[in-house]
Amino acid sequence: MSATIDRNESLGDVVQRLPAAADVFERLGFDYCCGGARTLDEAASERGLDGATVAAMLDAVAAAGAGATHTAPVDSPAQLARHIVRDHHEPLRRELPRVGELVATVARVHGPGDPRMVEVERVFTTMSAELLRHMEREERELFPLAEAIDGGAAAPAVDGAVVDLLEADHDEAGAALAALRELCGGYRLDEAYCGTHRAMMSGLNDIEVDMHRHVHEENNVLFPRLREHIGV
C-alpha cells in the first residue's frame, strides 16, 4: 500500500488493502470487523485518539512493507471461503472445547470468590454453542454460492435474509467477546489466580483476535461479493 492512508476510508477497506493494519487496530482497540464500515477518523475519535496520528502510524507500516500476521485470499470467493473454513472454522471447532474446559475449571475453583468467573462461563458457553451453529449454517447454506461463482456454475438459490442473519450473529459474538474481555480485566496475565486461569485468559484472547480477522473477512470481503450475486 503506497498511497497515503485516507482518514475517511472505512476500517474494513483499510485492512483489505493493508492487512498489517489489523495488527495496529488490535493494539488500539479498533473494531474493524463488525464495525468495519466506520471511517478511520470515526474509530479514532471513539477511542479518544487523533485520526491523523493513527493514519501516520499506518503510513509508516505501509512504507516499511510490514507483513501481516494473518493474510487471506481476497480475489476469489471460493478460495476465501475455503480459507475461512480451514484457517478459522476448523481451528475454532477444536479450540472452543479446549478453552471451555479451562473456563469451567476456573469457574468451579475461583467462582465462589470471584462471581465474574461464573459469568465468564455463562457467556462463553452460550457464545460457543451459537458459533458452532453459525459456522455449520455458513458452510451448508452460503459457502456453496462462493464455489459456484468461481466455477461459473448456476448459483444455488440463497435467501438474502440468510446473510443478514449471519451478520447479526457476528454482532452478537462481538458483544460476547467484549463482555468476556471486560469480565477478565482485559486479559492481564499478571493478575491471573493460577496457571489454569492464565491459560484460560490466553485462550480467550487468542479466540478474540482470530474472530476479529474471521469476521472481517466475512463481513467486509466475502459477504459483499456474495450479496452481488444474490441481488441484495
Short mmCIF file of the C-alpha atoms (twelve columns), coordinates in Angstrom:
data_MODEL
# 
_entry.id   MODEL 
# 
loop_
_atom_site.group_PDB 
_atom_site.id 
_atom_site.type_symbol 
_atom_site.label_atom_id 
_atom_site.label_alt_id 
_atom_site.label_comp_id 
_atom_site.label_asym_id 
_atom_site.label_seq_id 
_atom_site.Cartn_x 
_atom_site.Cartn_y 
_atom_site.Cartn_z 
_atom_site.pdbx_PDB_model_num 
ATOM 1   C CA . MET A 1   0.000   0.000   0.000   1 
ATOM 2   C CA . SER A 2   1.939   3.033   -1.218  1 
ATOM 3   C CA . ALA A 3   -0.822  5.637   -1.082  1 
ATOM 4   C CA . THR A 4   -1.302  7.765   2.000   1 
ATOM 5   C CA . ILE A 5   -3.995  6.435   4.290   1 
ATOM 6   C CA . ASP A 6   -7.327  8.186   3.770   1 
ATOM 7   C CA . ARG A 7   -8.830  9.005   7.160   1 
ATOM 8   C CA . ASN A 8   -12.309 8.864   5.595   1 
ATOM 9   C CA . GLU A 9   -11.741 5.306   4.377   1 
ATOM 10  C CA . SER A 10  -13.574 2.534   6.225   1 
ATOM 11  C CA . LEU A 11  -11.617 0.337   8.617   1 
ATOM 12  C CA . GLY A 12  -12.614 -2.739  6.626   1 
ATOM 13  C CA . ASP A 13  -11.257 -1.253  3.406   1 
ATOM 14  C CA . VAL A 14  -8.029  -0.213  5.114   1 
ATOM 15  C CA . VAL A 15  -7.434  -3.775  6.337   1 
ATOM 16  C CA . GLN A 16  -8.354  -5.208  2.958   1 
ATOM 17  C CA . ARG A 17  -5.730  -3.030  1.247   1 
ATOM 18  C CA . LEU A 18  -3.189  -3.188  4.088   1 
ATOM 19  C CA . PRO A 19  -3.607  -6.455  6.013   1 
ATOM 20  C CA . ALA A 20  -0.930  -5.401  8.524   1 
ATOM 21  C CA . ALA A 21  -3.322  -2.646  9.639   1 
ATOM 22  C CA . ALA A 22  -5.280  -5.350  11.514  1 
ATOM 23  C CA . ASP A 23  -2.417  -5.713  13.980  1 
ATOM 24  C CA . VAL A 24  -2.360  -1.943  14.547  1 
ATOM 25  C CA . PHE A 25  -6.125  -1.863  15.044  1 
ATOM 26  C CA . GLU A 26  -5.925  -4.729  17.556  1 
ATOM 27  C CA . ARG A 27  -3.411  -2.788  19.636  1 
ATOM 28  C CA . LEU A 28  -5.548  0.356   19.503  1 
ATOM 29  C CA . GLY A 29  -8.798  -1.476  20.242  1 
ATOM 30  C CA . PHE A 30  -10.458 -0.537  16.935  1 
ATOM 31  C CA . ASP A 31  -13.355 -2.783  15.871  1 
ATOM 32  C CA . TYR A 32  -12.547 -3.366  12.196  1 
ATOM 33  C CA . CYS A 33  -14.793 -6.425  11.752  1 
ATOM 34  C CA . CYS A 34  -18.363 -5.781  12.907  1 
ATOM 35  C CA . GLY A 35  -17.542 -2.065  12.967  1 
ATOM 36  C CA . GLY A 36  -15.615 -2.173  9.712   1 
ATOM 37  C CA . ALA A 37  -17.904 0.345   7.994   1 
ATOM 38  C CA . ARG A 38  -16.754 3.175   10.283  1 
ATOM 39  C CA . THR A 39  -14.112 5.544   8.992   1 
ATOM 40  C CA . LEU A 40  -10.645 5.717   10.466  1 
ATOM 41  C CA . ASP A 41  -11.410 9.167   11.860  1 
ATOM 42  C CA . GLU A 42  -14.640 7.947   13.480  1 
ATOM 43  C CA . ALA A 43  -12.927 4.969   15.107  1 
ATOM 44  C CA . ALA A 44  -10.067 7.134   16.368  1 
ATOM 45  C CA . SER A 45  -12.469 9.679   17.840  1 
ATOM 46  C CA . GLU A 46  -14.382 6.941   19.686  1 
ATOM 47  C CA . ARG A 47  -11.128 5.846   21.333  1 
ATOM 48  C CA . GLY A 48  -10.082 9.425   22.168  1 
ATOM 49  C CA . LEU A 49  -7.274  9.338   19.600  1 
ATOM 50  C CA . ASP A 50  -6.231  11.657  16.804  1 
ATOM 51  C CA . GLY A 51  -7.114  10.304  13.368  1 
ATOM 52  C CA . ALA A 52  -4.127  11.977  11.721  1 
ATOM 53  C CA . THR A 53  -1.763  10.291  14.171  1 
ATOM 54  C CA . VAL A 54  -3.296  6.871   13.533  1 
ATOM 55  C CA . ALA A 55  -3.115  7.450   9.775   1 
ATOM 56  C CA . ALA A 56  0.566   8.348   10.149  1 
ATOM 57  C CA . MET A 57  1.148   5.104   12.065  1 
ATOM 58  C CA . LEU A 58  -0.449  3.140   9.240   1 
ATOM 59  C CA . ASP A 59  1.540   5.057   6.623   1 
ATOM 60  C CA . ALA A 60  4.699   4.064   8.476   1 
ATOM 61  C CA . VAL A 61  3.614   0.411   8.486   1 
ATOM 62  C CA . ALA A 62  2.911   0.587   4.741   1 
ATOM 63  C CA . ALA A 63  6.197   2.360   3.979   1 
ATOM 64  C CA . ALA A 64  8.140   -0.235  5.965   1 
ATOM 65  C CA . GLY A 65  6.484   -3.018  3.993   1 
ATOM 66  C CA . ALA A 66  5.494   -4.698  7.222   1 
ATOM 67  C CA . GLY A 67  3.811   -8.010  6.659   1 
ATOM 68  C CA . ALA A 68  0.583   -9.026  8.319   1 
ATOM 69  C CA . THR A 69  0.471   -11.795 10.892  1 
ATOM 70  C CA . HIS A 70  -2.545  -13.125 9.007   1 
ATOM 71  C CA . THR A 71  -3.403  -12.863 5.320   1 
ATOM 72  C CA . ALA A 72  -6.283  -14.208 3.266   1 
ATOM 73  C CA . PRO A 73  -7.046  -14.626 -0.450  1 
ATOM 74  C CA . VAL A 74  -9.494  -11.858 -1.327  1 
ATOM 75  C CA . ASP A 75  -9.791  -12.112 -5.124  1 
ATOM 76  C CA . SER A 76  -11.561 -15.468 -5.296  1 
ATOM 77  C CA . PRO A 77  -14.760 -16.003 -3.276  1 
ATOM 78  C CA . ALA A 78  -14.274 -19.779 -3.319  1 
ATOM 79  C CA . GLN A 79  -10.657 -19.586 -2.173  1 
ATOM 80  C CA . LEU A 80  -11.624 -17.151 0.565   1 
ATOM 81  C CA . ALA A 81  -14.466 -19.417 1.731   1 
ATOM 82  C CA . ARG A 82  -12.094 -22.394 1.829   1 
ATOM 83  C CA . HIS A 83  -9.554  -20.308 3.751   1 
ATOM 84  C CA . ILE A 84  -12.208 -19.331 6.294   1 
ATOM 85  C CA . VAL A 85  -13.188 -22.961 6.836   1 
ATOM 86  C CA . ARG A 86  -9.602  -24.232 7.010   1 
ATOM 87  C CA . ASP A 87  -7.971  -21.400 8.991   1 
ATOM 88  C CA . HIS A 88  -10.874 -20.184 11.146  1 
ATOM 89  C CA . HIS A 89  -13.773 -22.642 11.390  1 
ATOM 90  C CA . GLU A 90  -11.794 -25.832 11.878  1 
ATOM 91  C CA . PRO A 91  -9.350  -24.402 14.452  1 
ATOM 92  C CA . LEU A 92  -12.254 -22.765 16.305  1 
ATOM 93  C CA . ARG A 93  -14.109 -26.076 16.475  1 
ATOM 94  C CA . ARG A 94  -11.032 -27.518 18.207  1 
ATOM 95  C CA . GLU A 95  -10.320 -24.515 20.407  1 
ATOM 96  C CA . LEU A 96  -13.796 -23.867 21.809  1 
ATOM 97  C CA . PRO A 97  -13.983 -27.201 23.723  1 
ATOM 98  C CA . ARG A 98  -10.386 -26.850 24.972  1 
ATOM 99  C CA . VAL A 99  -10.915 -23.332 26.305  1 
ATOM 100 C CA . GLY A 100 -14.364 -24.345 27.550  1 
ATOM 101 C CA . GLU A 101 -12.754 -26.889 29.874  1 
ATOM 102 C CA . LEU A 102 -10.437 -24.202 31.252  1 
ATOM 103 C CA . VAL A 103 -13.356 -21.820 31.727  1 
ATOM 104 C CA . ALA A 104 -15.355 -24.467 33.596  1 
ATOM 105 C CA . THR A 105 -12.417 -25.264 35.892  1 
ATOM 106 C CA . VAL A 106 -11.769 -21.609 36.702  1 
ATOM 107 C CA . ALA A 107 -15.469 -21.011 37.392  1 
ATOM 108 C CA . ARG A 108 -15.606 -24.007 39.727  1 
ATOM 109 C CA . VAL A 109 -12.414 -23.196 41.621  1 
ATOM 110 C CA . HIS A 110 -12.445 -19.394 41.679  1 
ATOM 111 C CA . GLY A 111 -16.127 -18.606 41.100  1 
ATOM 112 C CA . PRO A 112 -17.033 -18.693 44.817  1 
ATOM 113 C CA . GLY A 113 -14.542 -15.904 45.460  1 
ATOM 114 C CA . ASP A 114 -14.973 -14.048 42.170  1 
ATOM 115 C CA . PRO A 115 -18.505 -14.218 40.680  1 
ATOM 116 C CA . ARG A 116 -17.154 -12.781 37.432  1 
ATOM 117 C CA . MET A 117 -15.701 -16.183 36.649  1 
ATOM 118 C CA . VAL A 118 -19.169 -17.747 36.853  1 
ATOM 119 C CA . GLU A 119 -20.422 -15.126 34.415  1 
ATOM 120 C CA . VAL A 120 -17.450 -15.844 32.117  1 
ATOM 121 C CA . GLU A 121 -18.574 -19.467 31.976  1 
ATOM 122 C CA . ARG A 122 -22.160 -18.478 31.174  1 
ATOM 123 C CA . VAL A 123 -21.195 -16.034 28.403  1 
ATOM 124 C CA . PHE A 124 -18.593 -18.357 26.901  1 
ATOM 125 C CA . THR A 125 -20.877 -21.415 26.919  1 
ATOM 126 C CA . THR A 126 -23.654 -19.508 25.139  1 
ATOM 127 C CA . MET A 127 -21.243 -17.977 22.632  1 
ATOM 128 C CA . SER A 128 -19.627 -21.341 21.864  1 
ATOM 129 C CA . ALA A 129 -22.932 -23.044 21.097  1 
ATOM 130 C CA . GLU A 130 -24.027 -20.170 18.867  1 
ATOM 131 C CA . LEU A 131 -20.714 -20.062 16.997  1 
ATOM 132 C CA . LEU A 132 -20.829 -23.793 16.254  1 
ATOM 133 C CA . ARG A 133 -24.359 -23.465 14.896  1 
ATOM 134 C CA . HIS A 134 -23.382 -20.358 12.939  1 
ATOM 135 C CA . MET A 135 -20.366 -21.953 11.244  1 
ATOM 136 C CA . GLU A 136 -22.345 -25.009 10.212  1 
ATOM 137 C CA . ARG A 137 -25.027 -22.800 8.651   1 
ATOM 138 C CA . GLU A 138 -22.451 -20.780 6.720   1 
ATOM 139 C CA . GLU A 139 -20.860 -23.918 5.302   1 
ATOM 140 C CA . ARG A 140 -24.206 -25.519 4.457   1 
ATOM 141 C CA . GLU A 141 -26.233 -22.572 3.128   1 
ATOM 142 C CA . LEU A 142 -23.853 -19.825 1.997   1 
ATOM 143 C CA . PHE A 143 -20.381 -21.028 1.119   1 
ATOM 144 C CA . PRO A 144 -21.578 -23.260 -1.776  1 
ATOM 145 C CA . LEU A 145 -22.505 -19.996 -3.510  1 
ATOM 146 C CA . ALA A 146 -18.840 -18.939 -3.416  1 
ATOM 147 C CA . GLU A 147 -17.819 -22.202 -5.093  1 
ATOM 148 C CA . ALA A 148 -20.480 -21.729 -7.787  1 
ATOM 149 C CA . ILE A 149 -19.307 -18.181 -8.532  1 
ATOM 150 C CA . ASP A 150 -15.718 -19.277 -9.119  1 
ATOM 151 C CA . GLY A 151 -16.738 -22.362 -11.055 1 
ATOM 152 C CA . GLY A 152 -19.052 -20.480 -13.397 1 
ATOM 153 C CA . ALA A 153 -21.952 -22.704 -12.397 1 
ATOM 154 C CA . ALA A 154 -25.508 -21.582 -11.839 1 
ATOM 155 C CA . ALA A 155 -25.684 -20.003 -8.423  1 
ATOM 156 C CA . PRO A 156 -27.664 -22.051 -5.884  1 
ATOM 157 C CA . ALA A 157 -30.765 -20.375 -4.511  1 
ATOM 158 C CA . VAL A 158 -29.830 -18.401 -1.403  1 
ATOM 159 C CA . ASP A 159 -32.219 -16.273 0.605   1 
ATOM 160 C CA . GLY A 160 -30.656 -12.849 1.069   1 
ATOM 161 C CA . ALA A 161 -32.031 -12.777 4.607   1 
ATOM 162 C CA . VAL A 162 -29.544 -15.528 5.499   1 
ATOM 163 C CA . VAL A 163 -26.651 -13.105 5.059   1 
ATOM 164 C CA . ASP A 164 -28.381 -10.564 7.289   1 
ATOM 165 C CA . LEU A 165 -28.894 -13.212 9.966   1 
ATOM 166 C CA . LEU A 166 -25.283 -14.346 9.775   1 
ATOM 167 C CA . GLU A 167 -24.064 -10.758 10.113  1 
ATOM 168 C CA . ALA A 168 -26.350 -10.334 13.129  1 
ATOM 169 C CA . ASP A 169 -24.717 -13.441 14.612  1 
ATOM 170 C CA . HIS A 170 -21.357 -11.726 14.167  1 
ATOM 171 C CA . ASP A 171 -22.618 -8.716  16.129  1 
ATOM 172 C CA . GLU A 172 -23.737 -10.982 18.961  1 
ATOM 173 C CA . ALA A 173 -20.399 -12.801 19.002  1 
ATOM 174 C CA . GLY A 174 -18.587 -9.468  19.057  1 
ATOM 175 C CA . ALA A 175 -20.646 -8.336  22.038  1 
ATOM 176 C CA . ALA A 176 -19.901 -11.606 23.845  1 
ATOM 177 C CA . LEU A 177 -16.168 -11.273 23.181  1 
ATOM 178 C CA . ALA A 178 -16.200 -7.710  24.503  1 
ATOM 179 C CA . ALA A 179 -18.060 -8.860  27.618  1 
ATOM 180 C CA . LEU A 180 -15.536 -11.646 28.212  1 
ATOM 181 C CA . ARG A 181 -12.628 -9.209  27.915  1 
ATOM 182 C CA . GLU A 182 -14.230 -6.850  30.424  1 
ATOM 183 C CA . LEU A 183 -15.040 -9.656  32.856  1 
ATOM 184 C CA . CYS A 184 -11.433 -10.843 32.648  1 
ATOM 185 C CA . GLY A 185 -9.927  -7.420  33.296  1 
ATOM 186 C CA . GLY A 186 -8.501  -7.010  29.822  1 
ATOM 187 C CA . TYR A 187 -6.731  -10.401 29.966  1 
ATOM 188 C CA . ARG A 188 -3.899  -9.149  32.153  1 
ATOM 189 C CA . LEU A 189 -1.963  -12.359 32.664  1 
ATOM 190 C CA . ASP A 190 -0.016  -10.916 35.585  1 
ATOM 191 C CA . GLU A 191 -3.285  -10.793 37.538  1 
ATOM 192 C CA . ALA A 192 -4.145  -14.470 36.975  1 
ATOM 193 C CA . TYR A 193 -5.148  -16.501 40.017  1 
ATOM 194 C CA . CYS A 194 -3.292  -19.600 38.849  1 
ATOM 195 C CA . GLY A 195 -1.844  -21.340 35.819  1 
ATOM 196 C CA . THR A 196 -5.261  -22.542 34.661  1 
ATOM 197 C CA . HIS A 197 -6.691  -19.034 34.913  1 
ATOM 198 C CA . ARG A 198 -3.723  -17.704 32.943  1 
ATOM 199 C CA . ALA A 199 -4.209  -20.348 30.245  1 
ATOM 200 C CA . MET A 200 -7.924  -19.520 30.104  1 
ATOM 201 C CA . MET A 201 -7.282  -15.805 29.579  1 
ATOM 202 C CA . SER A 202 -4.636  -16.501 26.947  1 
ATOM 203 C CA . GLY A 203 -7.026  -18.828 25.111  1 
ATOM 204 C CA . LEU A 204 -9.894  -16.332 25.244  1 
ATOM 205 C CA . ASN A 205 -7.632  -13.580 23.938  1 
ATOM 206 C CA . ASP A 206 -6.469  -15.767 21.054  1 
ATOM 207 C CA . ILE A 207 -10.080 -16.605 20.156  1 
ATOM 208 C CA . GLU A 208 -10.963 -12.908 20.179  1 
ATOM 209 C CA . VAL A 209 -8.083  -11.909 17.879  1 
ATOM 210 C CA . ASP A 210 -8.852  -14.734 15.461  1 
ATOM 211 C CA . MET A 211 -12.559 -13.898 15.470  1 
ATOM 212 C CA . HIS A 212 -11.783 -10.276 14.554  1 
ATOM 213 C CA . ARG A 213 -9.923  -11.426 11.441  1 
ATOM 214 C CA . HIS A 214 -12.514 -14.112 10.724  1 
ATOM 215 C CA . VAL A 215 -15.462 -11.713 10.876  1 
ATOM 216 C CA . HIS A 216 -13.605 -9.040  8.904   1 
ATOM 217 C CA . GLU A 217 -13.022 -11.490 6.063   1 
ATOM 218 C CA . GLU A 218 -16.703 -12.384 6.011   1 
ATOM 219 C CA . ASN A 219 -18.440 -9.062  6.709   1 
ATOM 220 C CA . ASN A 220 -16.142 -6.809  4.708   1 
ATOM 221 C CA . VAL A 221 -14.895 -9.063  1.901   1 
ATOM 222 C CA . LEU A 222 -16.798 -12.301 1.255   1 
ATOM 223 C CA . PHE A 223 -20.377 -11.343 2.127   1 
ATOM 224 C CA . PRO A 224 -20.449 -8.214  -0.102  1 
ATOM 225 C CA . ARG A 225 -19.260 -10.345 -3.034  1 
ATOM 226 C CA . LEU A 226 -21.967 -12.915 -2.378  1 
ATOM 227 C CA . ARG A 227 -24.622 -10.228 -1.988  1 
ATOM 228 C CA . GLU A 228 -23.851 -9.059  -5.525  1 
ATOM 229 C CA . HIS A 229 -24.821 -12.475 -6.886  1 
ATOM 230 C CA . ILE A 230 -27.841 -12.849 -4.643  1 
ATOM 231 C CA . GLY A 231 -29.024 -9.420  -5.716  1 
ATOM 232 C CA . VAL A 232 -29.456 -7.904  -2.248  1 
# 
